[in-house]
Short mmCIF file of C-alpha atoms in Angstrom, two decimals:
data_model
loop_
_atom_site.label_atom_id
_atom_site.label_comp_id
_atom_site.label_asym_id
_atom_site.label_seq_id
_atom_site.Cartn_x
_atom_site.Cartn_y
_atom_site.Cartn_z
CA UNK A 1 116.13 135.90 73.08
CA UNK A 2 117.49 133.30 70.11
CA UNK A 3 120.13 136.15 69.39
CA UNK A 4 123.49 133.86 68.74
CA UNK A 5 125.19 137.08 69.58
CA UNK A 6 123.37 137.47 72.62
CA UNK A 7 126.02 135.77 75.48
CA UNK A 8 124.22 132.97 78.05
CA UNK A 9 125.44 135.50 80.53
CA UNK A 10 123.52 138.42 79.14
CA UNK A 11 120.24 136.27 79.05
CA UNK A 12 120.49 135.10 82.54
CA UNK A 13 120.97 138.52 83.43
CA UNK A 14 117.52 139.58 81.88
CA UNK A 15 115.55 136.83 83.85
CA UNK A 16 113.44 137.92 86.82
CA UNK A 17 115.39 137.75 90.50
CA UNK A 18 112.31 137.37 91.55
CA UNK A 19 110.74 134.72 89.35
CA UNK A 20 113.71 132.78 89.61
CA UNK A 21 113.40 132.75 94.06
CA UNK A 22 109.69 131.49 93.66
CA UNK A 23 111.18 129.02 90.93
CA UNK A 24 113.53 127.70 93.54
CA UNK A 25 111.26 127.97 96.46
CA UNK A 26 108.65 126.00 94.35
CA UNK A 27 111.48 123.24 94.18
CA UNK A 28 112.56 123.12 97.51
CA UNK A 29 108.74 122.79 98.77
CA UNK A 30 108.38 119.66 95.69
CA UNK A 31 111.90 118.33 96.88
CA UNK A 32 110.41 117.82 100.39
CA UNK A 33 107.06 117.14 99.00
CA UNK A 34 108.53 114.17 97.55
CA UNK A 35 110.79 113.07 100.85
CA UNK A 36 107.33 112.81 102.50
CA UNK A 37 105.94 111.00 100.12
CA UNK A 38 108.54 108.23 100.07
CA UNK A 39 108.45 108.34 103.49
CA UNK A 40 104.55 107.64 103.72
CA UNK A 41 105.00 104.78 100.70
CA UNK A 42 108.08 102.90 102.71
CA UNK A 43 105.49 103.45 106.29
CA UNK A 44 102.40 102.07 104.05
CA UNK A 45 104.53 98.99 102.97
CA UNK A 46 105.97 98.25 105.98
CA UNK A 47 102.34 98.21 107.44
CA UNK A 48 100.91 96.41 104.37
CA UNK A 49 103.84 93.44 105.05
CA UNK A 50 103.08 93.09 108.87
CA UNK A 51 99.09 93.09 108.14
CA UNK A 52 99.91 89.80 105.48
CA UNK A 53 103.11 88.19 108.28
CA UNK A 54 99.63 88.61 110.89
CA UNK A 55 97.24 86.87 108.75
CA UNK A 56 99.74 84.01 107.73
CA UNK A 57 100.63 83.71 111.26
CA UNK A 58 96.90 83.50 112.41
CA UNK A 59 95.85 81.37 109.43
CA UNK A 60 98.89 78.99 110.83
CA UNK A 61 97.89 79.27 114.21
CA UNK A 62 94.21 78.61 113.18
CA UNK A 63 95.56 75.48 111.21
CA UNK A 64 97.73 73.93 114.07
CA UNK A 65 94.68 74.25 116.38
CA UNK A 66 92.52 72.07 113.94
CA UNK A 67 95.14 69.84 113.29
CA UNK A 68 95.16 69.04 117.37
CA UNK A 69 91.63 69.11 117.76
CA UNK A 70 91.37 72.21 119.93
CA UNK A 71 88.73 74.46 118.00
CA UNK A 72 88.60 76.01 114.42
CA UNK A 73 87.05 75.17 110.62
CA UNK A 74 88.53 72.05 110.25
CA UNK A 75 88.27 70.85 114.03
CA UNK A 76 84.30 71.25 112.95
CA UNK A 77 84.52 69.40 109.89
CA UNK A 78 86.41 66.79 111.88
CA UNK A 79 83.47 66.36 114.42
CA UNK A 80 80.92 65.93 111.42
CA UNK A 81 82.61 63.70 109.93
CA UNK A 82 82.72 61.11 113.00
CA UNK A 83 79.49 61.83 113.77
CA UNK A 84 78.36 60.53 109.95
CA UNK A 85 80.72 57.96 110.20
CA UNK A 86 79.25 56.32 114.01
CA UNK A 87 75.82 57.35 112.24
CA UNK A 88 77.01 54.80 109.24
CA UNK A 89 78.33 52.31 111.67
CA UNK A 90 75.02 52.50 113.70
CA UNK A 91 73.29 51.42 110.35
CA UNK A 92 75.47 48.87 109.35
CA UNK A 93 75.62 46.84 112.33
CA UNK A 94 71.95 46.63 113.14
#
């Protein structure tokens, strides 16, 4: 089929019908294959950003609770650290 004399017309002419239907079937499926696929990425990143706004959000939440005493880590570490401290005061003074 590298004939020069042989006319582009000519060659499509001796190329399957039928080949080239499952040709552009198989393209339409991988043309919607793809769509669905770049849906399901833009879903998954959407999901993936919300997950890390929730944890920043409870992680501040978690934080401003500490900071006004009410419960968390730090709250703990707060309550410790008095308790050495009166412990240390206790010592000192008697």
């Amino acid at each position: 089929m590298n004939n020069p004399a042989i006319s582009y017309h000519d060659r499509a002419q001796a190329v399957n019908p039928v080949a080239l239907q499952d040709l552009a079937a198989a393209y339409a499926t991988l043309q919607q294959s793809v769509e669905e696929l770049s849906q399901n990425m833009q879903a998954l990143l959407q999901t993936a950003q919300e997950m890390l706004e929730g944890t920043t959000s409870e992680r501040n939440r978690r934080d401003r609770r500490a900071r006004q005493g009410m419960g968390g880590i730090y709250a703990e570490d707060f309550q410790v650290d008095g308790q050495r401290q009166q412990r240390w005061q206790q010592r000192t003074t008697q």
